[in-house]
Coordinates of C-alpha atoms in Angstrom, one line a residue:
Chain A
M1 CA -24.7 19.3 -27.8
A2 CA -23.2 21.7 -25.3
D3 CA -19.6 22.8 -25.7
V4 CA -18.7 22.3 -22.0
I5 CA -19.6 20.0 -19.3
T6 CA -19.9 21.8 -16.0
L7 CA -19.3 20.0 -12.7
T8 CA -19.7 21.6 -9.3
Y9 CA -18.5 20.3 -6.0
D10 CA -19.1 21.8 -2.5
I11 CA -16.1 21.3 -0.4
S12 CA -16.8 20.8 3.3
P13 CA -14.4 22.3 5.9
D14 CA -12.2 20.3 8.2
D15 CA -13.2 17.0 6.6
F16 CA -10.0 15.3 5.5
T17 CA -11.8 12.0 4.9
R18 CA -13.8 13.6 2.1
A19 CA -11.0 15.7 0.7
G20 CA -10.1 14.3 -2.7
E21 CA -13.7 13.3 -3.7
A22 CA -13.9 16.1 -6.3
S23 CA -10.6 15.4 -7.9
S24 CA -11.2 11.7 -8.1
D25 CA -14.7 12.2 -9.6
V26 CA -13.2 14.6 -12.2
K27 CA -10.4 12.1 -12.9
S28 CA -12.8 9.2 -13.6
K29 CA -14.8 11.4 -16.0
L30 CA -11.7 12.4 -17.9
K31 CA -10.8 8.8 -18.2
Q32 CA -14.2 8.0 -19.7
M33 CA -13.7 10.8 -22.1
G34 CA -10.4 9.4 -23.3
V35 CA -8.4 12.4 -22.4
P36 CA -4.7 11.7 -22.8
P37 CA -3.2 10.2 -19.5
E38 CA -0.7 13.0 -19.0
A39 CA -3.5 15.7 -19.0
I40 CA -5.5 13.6 -16.5
R41 CA -2.4 13.3 -14.3
K42 CA -1.9 17.1 -14.3
V43 CA -5.6 17.8 -13.5
S44 CA -5.9 15.3 -10.7
I45 CA -2.7 16.4 -8.9
A46 CA -3.5 20.2 -9.3
L47 CA -7.1 19.8 -8.3
Y48 CA -6.3 17.6 -5.3
E49 CA -3.8 20.1 -4.0
G50 CA -6.4 22.8 -4.4
E51 CA -9.1 20.8 -2.7
I52 CA -6.8 20.1 0.3
N53 CA -5.9 23.8 0.5
M54 CA -9.6 24.7 0.7
V55 CA -10.1 22.2 3.5
I56 CA -7.0 23.3 5.5
H57 CA -7.1 27.1 5.1
A58 CA -10.4 28.2 3.8
E59 CA -13.2 26.4 5.6
G60 CA -14.3 24.8 2.4
G61 CA -15.7 26.4 -0.7
R62 CA -16.9 25.5 -4.1
I63 CA -15.1 23.9 -7.0
T64 CA -16.4 24.4 -10.5
V65 CA -14.8 22.3 -13.3
E66 CA -15.6 23.0 -17.0
I67 CA -14.6 20.3 -19.3
S68 CA -14.4 20.9 -23.0
P69 CA -12.7 18.8 -25.7
Q70 CA -9.9 21.4 -25.7
R71 CA -9.2 22.0 -22.1
I72 CA -10.2 21.6 -18.5
Y73 CA -10.9 24.8 -16.7
M74 CA -11.1 24.8 -12.9
V75 CA -12.3 27.5 -10.5
L76 CA -11.7 27.0 -6.8
A77 CA -13.6 29.7 -4.9
D78 CA -13.6 30.1 -1.1
K79 CA -14.7 32.7 1.5
G80 CA -11.6 32.0 3.6
P81 CA -9.1 34.4 5.2
G82 CA -7.3 35.3 1.9
I83 CA -3.6 35.0 1.2
P84 CA -1.6 38.0 2.6
D85 CA 1.5 37.4 0.6
I86 CA 1.0 35.5 -2.7
E87 CA 4.7 35.6 -3.6
K88 CA 5.6 33.8 -0.3
A89 CA 2.8 31.4 -0.6
M90 CA 4.0 30.4 -4.1
Q91 CA 7.5 29.5 -2.7
A92 CA 8.1 25.7 -2.4
G93 CA 8.1 24.7 1.3
W94 CA 6.6 27.8 2.7
S95 CA 3.6 26.9 4.8
T96 CA 1.2 28.4 7.3
A97 CA -0.6 25.1 8.0
P98 CA -1.2 24.4 11.7
D99 CA 0.6 21.5 13.4
E100 CA -2.4 19.2 13.6
V101 CA -2.6 19.4 9.8
R102 CA 1.1 18.7 9.4
S103 CA 0.7 15.7 11.6
L104 CA -1.7 14.3 9.0
G105 CA 1.1 14.5 6.4
F106 CA -0.3 17.7 4.8
G107 CA 1.0 21.2 5.0
A108 CA 4.4 20.6 3.4
G109 CA 4.2 24.0 1.6
M110 CA 3.9 22.4 -1.8
G111 CA 0.2 23.2 -2.5
L112 CA 0.3 26.3 -4.6
P113 CA 3.7 25.5 -6.2
N114 CA 2.3 22.1 -7.3
M115 CA -0.9 23.7 -8.6
K116 CA 1.2 26.0 -10.7
K117 CA 3.5 23.3 -11.8
Y118 CA 0.8 20.9 -13.0
S119 CA -1.5 23.5 -14.6
D120 CA -0.9 25.2 -17.9
E121 CA -2.3 28.5 -16.6
M122 CA -3.0 29.6 -13.1
N123 CA -4.4 32.8 -11.7
I124 CA -5.1 33.8 -8.0
E125 CA -7.4 36.5 -6.9
T126 CA -7.4 37.0 -3.2
E127 CA -8.6 39.6 -0.7
I128 CA -7.9 39.5 3.0
G129 CA -11.0 38.6 5.0
V130 CA -13.1 38.1 1.8
G131 CA -11.7 35.0 0.2
T132 CA -9.6 33.5 -2.6
T133 CA -10.4 32.3 -6.1
V134 CA -7.9 30.2 -7.9
T135 CA -8.4 29.5 -11.5
M136 CA -6.4 26.8 -13.3
S137 CA -6.5 25.3 -16.8
V138 CA -5.0 22.3 -18.3
N139 CA -4.9 22.0 -22.1
I140 CA -5.9 18.7 -23.6
A141 CA -4.6 19.0 -27.1
Chain B
M1 CA -4.3 -15.7 -27.4
D2 CA -7.0 -13.0 -26.9
K3 CA -5.6 -10.2 -24.8
F4 CA -8.9 -10.2 -22.9
Y5 CA -8.9 -13.9 -22.2
H6 CA -10.6 -14.8 -19.0
S7 CA -10.7 -17.7 -16.6
V8 CA -13.6 -16.4 -14.5
R9 CA -16.8 -17.4 -16.3
L10 CA -20.6 -17.8 -15.8
D11 CA -22.5 -21.0 -15.7
A12 CA -25.8 -19.7 -17.1
S13 CA -27.8 -22.7 -15.9
L14 CA -27.1 -21.8 -12.3
C15 CA -27.5 -18.1 -12.6
R16 CA -30.7 -16.7 -11.1
G17 CA -30.2 -13.2 -12.2
C18 CA -29.8 -11.7 -8.7
I19 CA -27.7 -8.6 -8.2
N20 CA -25.0 -9.9 -5.8
C21 CA -22.2 -10.1 -8.3
I22 CA -22.9 -6.8 -10.1
K23 CA -22.7 -5.0 -6.8
R24 CA -19.4 -6.7 -5.8
C25 CA -17.5 -6.5 -9.0
P26 CA -14.7 -3.9 -8.5
T27 CA -14.6 -2.9 -12.2
Q28 CA -18.3 -2.9 -12.8
A29 CA -17.8 -5.6 -15.4
I30 CA -21.1 -7.5 -14.8
R31 CA -24.6 -6.8 -15.9
V32 CA -27.8 -8.8 -15.5
R33 CA -29.5 -9.0 -18.9
N34 CA -32.5 -11.1 -19.7
G35 CA -32.4 -12.7 -16.3
K36 CA -28.7 -13.8 -16.5
A37 CA -25.4 -12.3 -15.5
Q38 CA -23.0 -11.3 -18.3
I39 CA -19.3 -10.6 -17.8
N40 CA -17.8 -7.8 -19.9
S41 CA -14.5 -9.3 -20.9
K42 CA -12.9 -6.0 -21.5
F43 CA -13.6 -4.7 -17.9
C44 CA -13.0 -8.0 -16.1
I45 CA -9.7 -8.5 -14.4
D46 CA -10.3 -12.1 -13.1
C47 CA -10.0 -11.1 -9.5
G48 CA -12.6 -13.8 -8.5
E49 CA -14.7 -11.5 -6.3
C50 CA -17.9 -12.7 -8.1
I51 CA -17.0 -16.3 -7.4
R52 CA -16.8 -15.5 -3.7
I53 CA -20.1 -13.6 -3.6
C54 CA -22.4 -15.7 -5.9
P55 CA -24.8 -17.6 -3.6
H56 CA -25.8 -19.9 -6.5
H57 CA -22.2 -20.9 -7.5
A58 CA -22.9 -19.7 -11.0
K59 CA -19.5 -18.0 -11.3
T60 CA -16.8 -20.5 -11.9
A61 CA -13.0 -20.5 -12.5
T62 CA -11.6 -22.5 -15.4
Y63 CA -8.6 -24.6 -14.6
D64 CA -7.3 -28.0 -15.5
S65 CA -8.2 -31.3 -14.0
I66 CA -5.6 -33.6 -12.5
D67 CA -6.1 -36.0 -15.4
V68 CA -4.0 -33.7 -17.6
L69 CA -0.9 -35.3 -16.1
K70 CA -1.5 -38.2 -18.4
Q71 CA -1.0 -36.1 -21.5
Y72 CA 2.7 -35.6 -20.8
A73 CA 5.7 -38.0 -20.8
Y74 CA 7.2 -36.1 -17.9
T75 CA 5.5 -33.7 -15.5
V76 CA 6.8 -31.0 -13.1
A77 CA 4.7 -29.6 -10.3
L78 CA 5.1 -25.9 -9.3
P79 CA 3.6 -25.6 -5.9
A80 CA 2.6 -22.0 -4.9
P81 CA 4.0 -20.7 -1.6
S82 CA 0.4 -20.5 -0.4
L83 CA 0.0 -24.3 -0.8
Y84 CA 2.1 -24.8 2.3
S85 CA -0.3 -22.7 4.3
Q86 CA -3.2 -25.1 3.8
F87 CA -2.1 -27.8 6.2
N88 CA -2.2 -28.1 10.0
N89 CA 1.0 -28.5 11.9
L90 CA 3.2 -28.7 8.8
E91 CA 6.8 -28.5 10.0
D92 CA 8.7 -29.4 6.9
T93 CA 7.8 -28.3 3.3
N94 CA 9.5 -31.5 2.1
I95 CA 6.5 -33.5 3.2
V96 CA 4.3 -31.6 0.7
L97 CA 7.0 -31.8 -2.0
N98 CA 7.5 -35.5 -1.6
A99 CA 3.7 -36.0 -1.5
L100 CA 3.4 -34.2 -4.9
K101 CA 5.8 -36.8 -6.4
L102 CA 3.8 -39.6 -4.8
M103 CA 0.7 -38.1 -6.4
G104 CA 2.3 -38.7 -9.8
F105 CA 4.5 -35.7 -10.6
D106 CA 8.0 -36.7 -11.9
D107 CA 9.6 -33.6 -10.4
V108 CA 8.9 -30.6 -8.2
V109 CA 10.2 -27.0 -8.6
E110 CA 9.2 -24.7 -5.8
V111 CA 7.7 -21.3 -6.8
S112 CA 9.0 -20.0 -3.5
A113 CA 12.6 -20.8 -4.6
A114 CA 12.0 -18.8 -7.8
A115 CA 10.5 -16.1 -5.6
E116 CA 13.8 -15.6 -3.8
I117 CA 15.5 -15.1 -7.2
V118 CA 12.8 -12.5 -8.1
S119 CA 13.3 -10.8 -4.7
E120 CA 17.0 -10.5 -5.5
A121 CA 16.4 -9.1 -9.0
T122 CA 13.9 -6.7 -7.5
R123 CA 16.4 -5.4 -5.0
Q124 CA 18.8 -4.8 -7.9
Y125 CA 16.2 -3.1 -10.0
L126 CA 15.2 -0.8 -7.2
A127 CA 18.9 0.2 -6.6
E128 CA 19.3 1.0 -10.3
H129 CA 16.0 2.7 -11.1
K130 CA 15.4 5.3 -8.5
E131 CA 13.6 7.5 -11.1
Q132 CA 10.8 4.9 -11.4
M133 CA 9.8 5.0 -7.8
P134 CA 7.5 4.0 -6.4
V135 CA 7.9 0.6 -8.2
I136 CA 4.7 -1.4 -8.3
S137 CA 4.8 -5.2 -7.9
T138 CA 3.7 -7.3 -10.9
A139 CA 3.3 -10.6 -9.2
C140 CA -0.6 -10.5 -9.0
P141 CA -1.9 -10.8 -12.5
S142 CA -5.2 -9.1 -11.6
V143 CA -3.4 -6.0 -10.3
V144 CA -1.4 -5.8 -13.6
R145 CA -4.6 -6.2 -15.6
L146 CA -6.3 -3.5 -13.5
I147 CA -3.5 -1.1 -14.1
R148 CA -3.5 -1.9 -17.8
V149 CA -7.2 -0.7 -18.2
R150 CA -7.5 1.9 -15.5
F151 CA -4.2 3.5 -14.4
P152 CA -2.3 4.4 -17.6
N153 CA -0.1 6.8 -15.7
L154 CA 1.2 4.0 -13.4
I155 CA 2.3 1.6 -16.2
P156 CA 5.9 3.1 -16.2
H157 CA 6.1 2.2 -12.5
L158 CA 5.4 -1.5 -13.0
L159 CA 8.2 -3.8 -11.9
P160 CA 9.3 -5.3 -15.3
L161 CA 10.2 -8.7 -13.9
N162 CA 8.4 -12.0 -14.4
P163 CA 6.3 -13.3 -11.5
P164 CA 7.9 -16.2 -9.5
V165 CA 5.6 -18.7 -11.1
E166 CA 7.0 -17.8 -14.6
V167 CA 10.6 -18.0 -13.4
A168 CA 9.9 -21.3 -11.7
A169 CA 8.3 -22.6 -15.0
C170 CA 11.4 -21.6 -17.0
M171 CA 13.7 -23.3 -14.5
A172 CA 11.5 -26.4 -14.5
A173 CA 11.2 -26.8 -18.3
E174 CA 15.0 -26.3 -18.7
K175 CA 15.9 -28.8 -16.0
A176 CA 13.4 -31.4 -17.3
M177 CA 14.7 -31.2 -20.9
Q178 CA 18.3 -31.6 -19.7
E179 CA 17.6 -34.5 -17.4
T180 CA 15.2 -36.4 -19.7
G181 CA 16.3 -35.4 -23.2
L182 CA 12.6 -35.1 -24.0
P183 CA 11.4 -32.4 -26.3
R184 CA 9.6 -29.4 -24.6
E185 CA 6.1 -30.4 -25.8
K186 CA 6.3 -33.8 -24.0
I187 CA 7.0 -32.0 -20.7
G188 CA 4.1 -30.7 -18.7
V189 CA 4.9 -27.8 -16.3
V190 CA 2.0 -27.7 -14.0
F191 CA 1.3 -24.8 -11.5
I192 CA -0.7 -25.6 -8.4
S193 CA -2.6 -22.3 -8.0
P194 CA -4.5 -20.4 -5.3
C195 CA -6.4 -18.4 -7.9
P196 CA -8.0 -18.2 -11.4
S197 CA -6.0 -15.1 -12.1
K198 CA -2.9 -17.3 -12.6
V199 CA -4.8 -19.4 -15.1
T200 CA -5.4 -16.3 -17.1
Y201 CA -1.7 -15.5 -16.8
S202 CA -0.6 -18.8 -18.1
K203 CA -2.9 -18.4 -21.2
A204 CA -2.4 -14.7 -21.9
P205 CA 0.5 -13.4 -19.9
L206 CA 1.5 -9.7 -19.6
G207 CA 5.1 -8.9 -19.8
T208 CA 6.2 -12.0 -21.7
E209 CA 5.0 -13.4 -25.1
K210 CA 4.3 -16.9 -24.0
S211 CA 4.2 -18.4 -20.5
Q212 CA 6.1 -21.6 -19.8
V213 CA 3.3 -22.7 -17.5
D214 CA 1.5 -25.4 -19.5
R215 CA -1.3 -26.3 -17.1
V216 CA -2.8 -24.9 -13.9
L217 CA -4.5 -27.0 -11.2
A218 CA -6.5 -25.6 -8.3
I219 CA -5.2 -26.0 -4.8
K220 CA -8.7 -27.0 -3.7
D221 CA -8.7 -29.9 -6.2
V222 CA -5.2 -31.2 -5.4
Y223 CA -5.7 -30.8 -1.6
P224 CA -7.6 -34.0 -0.7
R225 CA -5.3 -36.3 -2.8
L226 CA -2.2 -34.5 -1.5
L227 CA -3.4 -34.9 2.1
S228 CA -3.5 -38.7 1.8
C229 CA -0.1 -38.8 0.0
M230 CA 1.3 -36.6 2.8
K231 CA 0.2 -39.2 5.4
T232 CA 2.2 -41.9 3.5
V233 CA 5.2 -39.7 3.1
G234 CA 5.2 -38.8 6.8
R235 CA 5.8 -42.5 7.8
G236 CA 9.0 -42.9 5.7
D237 CA 12.3 -41.1 5.2
V238 CA 11.6 -37.7 3.8
E239 CA 13.8 -36.8 0.8
E240 CA 15.2 -33.3 1.0
I241 CA 13.7 -31.4 -2.0
G242 CA 12.9 -27.9 -0.7
V243 CA 15.4 -25.2 -1.6
S244 CA 13.5 -22.1 -0.4
G245 CA 13.8 -20.1 2.9
K246 CA 11.9 -17.4 4.7
I247 CA 11.8 -14.9 1.9
G248 CA 10.3 -17.4 -0.7
I249 CA 7.7 -18.8 1.7
S250 CA 6.7 -15.3 2.8
W251 CA 5.5 -14.4 -0.7
G252 CA 2.3 -16.4 0.0
S253 CA 0.8 -13.7 2.1
S254 CA 0.5 -9.9 1.9
G255 CA 3.6 -8.0 2.8
G256 CA 5.8 -11.1 2.0
E257 CA 7.2 -9.9 -1.3
A258 CA 8.0 -6.5 0.2
S259 CA 9.7 -8.0 3.2
G260 CA 12.2 -9.6 0.9
L261 CA 13.5 -6.3 -0.2
F262 CA 15.2 -5.3 3.1
S263 CA 13.6 -1.8 2.9
D264 CA 11.3 0.0 5.2
S265 CA 10.0 2.2 2.5
Y266 CA 7.3 0.0 1.2
L267 CA 3.5 -0.2 1.2
A268 CA 1.6 -3.5 1.0
A269 CA -2.1 -3.5 0.4
D270 CA -4.4 -6.4 -0.1
G271 CA -8.0 -6.8 -1.1
I272 CA -9.1 -5.4 -4.4
E273 CA -11.0 -2.4 -3.0
N274 CA -7.9 -1.4 -1.0
V275 CA -5.7 -1.9 -4.0
I276 CA -7.8 0.4 -6.1
R277 CA -7.7 3.1 -3.4
V278 CA -3.9 2.9 -3.2
L279 CA -3.6 3.1 -7.0
E280 CA -5.9 6.1 -7.1
D281 CA -3.7 7.8 -4.5
L282 CA -0.5 6.8 -6.2
E283 CA -1.8 8.3 -9.4
D284 CA -2.4 11.6 -7.6
Q285 CA 1.1 11.4 -6.2
K286 CA -0.1 11.4 -2.6
F287 CA 2.8 9.3 -1.4
T288 CA 6.3 10.6 -1.4
N289 CA 9.6 8.8 -0.8
L290 CA 8.0 5.4 -1.3
Q291 CA 10.3 2.7 -2.9
F292 CA 8.0 -0.2 -3.4
V293 CA 4.3 -1.0 -3.6
E294 CA 3.1 -4.5 -3.1
L295 CA -0.5 -5.1 -4.2
N296 CA -2.5 -8.3 -3.9
A297 CA -6.1 -8.5 -5.2
C298 CA -7.1 -11.0 -2.6
N299 CA -7.6 -10.3 1.1
G300 CA -4.5 -11.5 3.0
G301 CA -2.5 -12.0 -0.3
C302 CA -2.3 -15.3 -2.2
V303 CA -3.4 -17.3 0.8
G304 CA -6.8 -15.5 0.2
G305 CA -7.1 -16.9 -3.3
V306 CA -10.5 -18.2 -4.3
L307 CA -9.1 -21.6 -5.1
T308 CA -7.7 -22.2 -1.7
V309 CA -9.2 -24.2 1.1
E310 CA -8.1 -22.6 4.4
N311 CA -9.3 -19.3 5.8
P312 CA -6.7 -16.7 4.6
Y313 CA -5.9 -15.4 8.1
V314 CA -5.5 -18.8 9.6
A315 CA -3.3 -19.7 6.6
E316 CA -1.1 -16.7 7.2
V317 CA -0.5 -17.9 10.8
K318 CA 0.4 -21.3 9.5
L319 CA 2.9 -19.8 7.0
K320 CA 4.5 -17.8 9.8
R321 CA 4.9 -20.9 12.0
L322 CA 6.4 -22.9 9.1
R323 CA 9.0 -20.3 8.2
K324 CA 10.0 -19.5 11.8
Y325 CA 13.2 -21.6 11.9
M326 CA 14.0 -21.4 8.2
P327 CA 17.1 -19.7 6.9
V328 CA 16.5 -16.3 5.3
A329 CA 17.0 -17.5 1.7
R330 CA 18.3 -20.7 0.1
S331 CA 18.0 -19.9 -3.6
H332 CA 20.1 -17.3 -5.3
M333 CA 20.4 -15.8 -8.8
E334 CA 22.7 -17.9 -10.9
A335 CA 23.9 -17.0 -14.4
E336 CA 21.5 -19.5 -16.0
H337 CA 18.5 -17.8 -14.3
E338 CA 19.2 -14.3 -15.6
A339 CA 17.3 -14.7 -18.8
Y340 CA 14.2 -15.9 -17.0
V341 CA 13.6 -12.9 -14.9
P342 CA 13.2 -9.7 -17.0
W343 CA 10.0 -8.9 -19.0
T344 CA 10.4 -9.3 -22.7
T345 CA 7.4 -7.3 -23.7
G346 CA 5.8 -4.2 -22.2
V347 CA 2.3 -3.6 -21.0
Q348 CA 0.0 -1.4 -23.2
F349 CA -2.7 0.8 -21.9
E350 CA -6.1 -0.5 -22.9
P351 CA -8.7 2.4 -22.6
V352 CA -11.7 0.1 -22.2
F353 CA -13.6 2.5 -20.0
R354 CA -13.7 5.2 -22.6
L355 CA -17.3 6.0 -23.5
G356 CA -16.8 6.5 -27.3
D357 CA -14.3 5.7 -30.1
T358 CA -13.1 9.3 -30.4
M359 CA -12.7 12.0 -27.8
M360 CA -15.5 14.1 -29.4
E361 CA -17.8 11.1 -29.2
S362 CA -16.8 10.3 -25.7
F363 CA -17.3 13.9 -24.7
S364 CA -20.8 14.1 -26.1
R365 CA -21.6 10.7 -24.4
L366 CA -20.2 11.9 -21.1
E367 CA -22.5 14.9 -21.3
Q368 CA -25.5 12.6 -22.0
V369 CA -24.5 10.5 -19.0
E370 CA -24.5 13.6 -16.8
R371 CA -27.9 14.5 -18.0
L372 CA -29.3 11.0 -17.6
C373 CA -27.8 10.7 -14.1
R374 CA -29.9 13.8 -13.1
R375 CA -33.1 12.1 -14.3
L376 CA -32.4 8.6 -12.9
P377 CA -33.5 8.0 -9.2
G378 CA -29.9 7.7 -7.8
L379 CA -30.9 4.7 -5.6
D380 CA -28.4 2.3 -7.2
C381 CA -30.9 -0.5 -6.6
G382 CA -29.5 -2.8 -9.3
S383 CA -33.0 -3.8 -10.6
C384 CA -32.1 -2.7 -14.1
G385 CA -29.1 -5.1 -14.1
A386 CA -26.4 -2.4 -13.8
P387 CA -24.7 -1.9 -10.4
T388 CA -25.4 1.9 -10.2
C389 CA -27.6 4.4 -11.9
K390 CA -24.5 6.0 -13.4
A391 CA -23.5 2.6 -14.8
L392 CA -26.9 2.3 -16.4
A393 CA -26.6 5.8 -17.8
E394 CA -23.2 4.7 -19.4
D395 CA -24.8 1.6 -20.8
I396 CA -27.6 3.6 -22.3
V397 CA -25.2 6.0 -24.1
R398 CA -23.2 3.0 -25.3
G399 CA -26.4 1.7 -26.8
E400 CA -26.4 -1.4 -24.5
A401 CA -29.4 -0.6 -22.4
S402 CA -32.5 1.6 -22.4
E403 CA -34.1 4.0 -19.9
K404 CA -37.0 1.5 -19.7
D405 CA -34.7 -0.9 -17.8
C406 CA -35.1 1.4 -14.8
I407 CA -38.2 0.3 -12.9
Y408 CA -38.7 3.8 -11.5
W409 CA -38.6 5.2 -15.0
M410 CA -41.2 2.6 -16.0
R411 CA -43.5 3.5 -13.1
E412 CA -43.4 7.1 -14.1
N413 CA -44.3 6.2 -17.6
L414 CA -47.2 4.0 -16.4
H415 CA -48.6 6.9 -14.4
K416 CA -48.4 9.1 -17.4
L417 CA -50.1 6.5 -19.6
S418 CA -52.9 5.9 -17.2
R419 CA -53.5 9.7 -16.9
E420 CA -53.7 9.9 -20.7
V421 CA -56.1 7.0 -21.0
T422 CA -58.3 8.4 -18.3
Q423 CA -58.4 11.7 -20.0
L424 CA -59.2 10.1 -23.3
A425 CA -62.1 8.0 -21.9
Q426 CA -63.5 11.1 -20.2
D427 CA -63.3 13.1 -23.4
M428 CA -65.2 10.4 -25.2
A429 CA -67.9 10.2 -22.5
E430 CA -68.4 13.9 -22.5
S431 CA -68.7 14.2 -26.3
G432 CA -71.4 11.5 -26.1
K433 CA -70.4 9.9 -29.4
E434 CA -69.6 6.5 -27.9
K435 CA -72.8 4.4 -28.1
S436 CA -71.7 0.8 -27.7
G437 CA -72.0 1.0 -23.9
K438 CA -68.4 -0.3 -23.5
L439 CA -67.2 3.0 -22.1
P440 CA -68.0 2.2 -18.5
V441 CA -66.1 -1.1 -18.8
L442 CA -63.0 0.8 -20.2
M443 CA -63.2 3.3 -17.4
D444 CA -63.4 0.5 -14.9
Y445 CA -60.2 -1.0 -16.3
V446 CA -58.4 2.3 -16.2
R447 CA -59.4 2.7 -12.5
Q448 CA -58.1 -0.7 -11.8
I449 CA -54.7 0.0 -13.4
S450 CA -54.5 3.3 -11.5
S451 CA -55.1 1.6 -8.2
E452 CA -52.6 -1.1 -8.9
I453 CA -49.9 1.5 -9.8
T454 CA -50.8 3.4 -6.6
Y455 CA -50.3 0.1 -4.7
L456 CA -47.0 -0.3 -6.4
D457 CA -46.0 3.2 -5.3
S458 CA -46.6 2.3 -1.7
R459 CA -44.3 -0.8 -2.1
V460 CA -41.6 0.8 -4.2
Q461 CA -40.6 3.8 -2.4
E462 CA -40.3 7.1 -4.2
P463 CA -36.6 8.1 -4.1
G464 CA -35.9 10.6 -1.4
S465 CA -39.4 10.6 0.1
E466 CA -38.9 8.4 3.2
E467 CA -40.6 10.7 5.6
E468 CA -43.7 11.2 3.5
Q469 CA -44.1 7.4 3.2
E470 CA -43.9 7.0 6.9
E471 CA -46.6 9.5 7.5
T472 CA -49.0 7.8 5.1
T473 CA -48.5 4.3 6.5

């Protein structure tokens, strides 16, 4: 038996109808695994925020989720524009989302703050013009 | 009563083993095994979708027959608000209520009247429990059952109030005992229901230990008899029985419960697939500033129940016409009702979809499911009896099915076998040890098997090879 189950999802850009597919698939698998509801809630909220971010800002990317009985480790990697000022981006309510995105009800400036809030550990690596990789983990036990 | 009691059942003699129900079931609770459908009682939420879809009428709802009235010294009818929507040009609910008495009931207590009391209690609950928002309606038993098995994070958001039918039953029982002096067991409190889900509720309620609803009749059964009684009532003086207004009547269709809360901050979804989508999104906290969520498993709300007669959308129009000139509400919370409304027990999460008994077992099974899914064809054809390849993989790891149930898998195996037998026969021929002269016969058989499998290949398409098939044909 392997120690981790690895799931990968390619996130397509500008497709809001498909945004959320990765997080809901992960959610259903965690439920089948019998992961405590609170951990599932944290993963699904954090991952959905990340997924939406990739659709809005980064022209898609790839999400890799590693599930082990101890924790859920998520890597969200994109080749987008990068985040110029992480400190600002982490502030609640600060947003660079364009108007058409806001009109869909997204872009309230809570993406990264919520990802931080609902994960037990989060790390951002970003380079302007190269891309951003966000890693998050949620502990099960 | 069994906490997984069900009113939706299978009549095996009518089941032909087709795949219609397994495909439609929103919780993937049905499998076809040995040529017959089987309902997994832990997954089933009694929504009635399989009753709707089954072309052979093999899915049935259990409910009581009208004869049960004879078992009681005194009977009270509880008409659902959706009952009023079943008749053409009904202008006065009193015609239906009097007809119920004519049909043999001793008294009538409207569920729509109790609904107005529940609406009032809900308004108060919302005002006092802002931290629980969004509050999710608990009037549809299928929705509560769905949340119980699939959305543990939403259980704290459930409205902890009894559904109108329960409040009406409590009122009816109390009134009957006071007026007749009869003991409770001689009184029959009988709900006239649009759906089997309420039958389940009456036998195994969630939120309260024991339901005061003694019997449940189907609207479709009562309908013909009621119609003829209504004609008789229509000719005479109509006794004023009805005590409900717009709010109570509106509960019969989707959005009605929410409209009684005098708030704009609500969402009302109907149809089980839509309900699931809303619950998924609620769980991910995709809605902000929402006060109330009304969810009905049936399309259109209770008017869409599987035990009704009228088309749900036509029924909704009829309900709108009927309530047009009614006062907003005619029933209000009195001191004696207060005990009937709040839940007395909670709802416990039932993790039935878990793959194993422990998290380690579930984890290892989930991994096996992932591996199996990569090997299965991914066509979700249903021929194995499971609704999707993934569901088959889950059944296999639970030990309830085998890879052999997949016809594509079997075909692959047959190819392999035939290749092996061919090889064996060739080896024997070449070694020259086989003298009986039967070898050519054996090889002929093998050739026949191969050609039949090849024919099968052309009929049962290889997954993902549409273009190649087109070229060869």
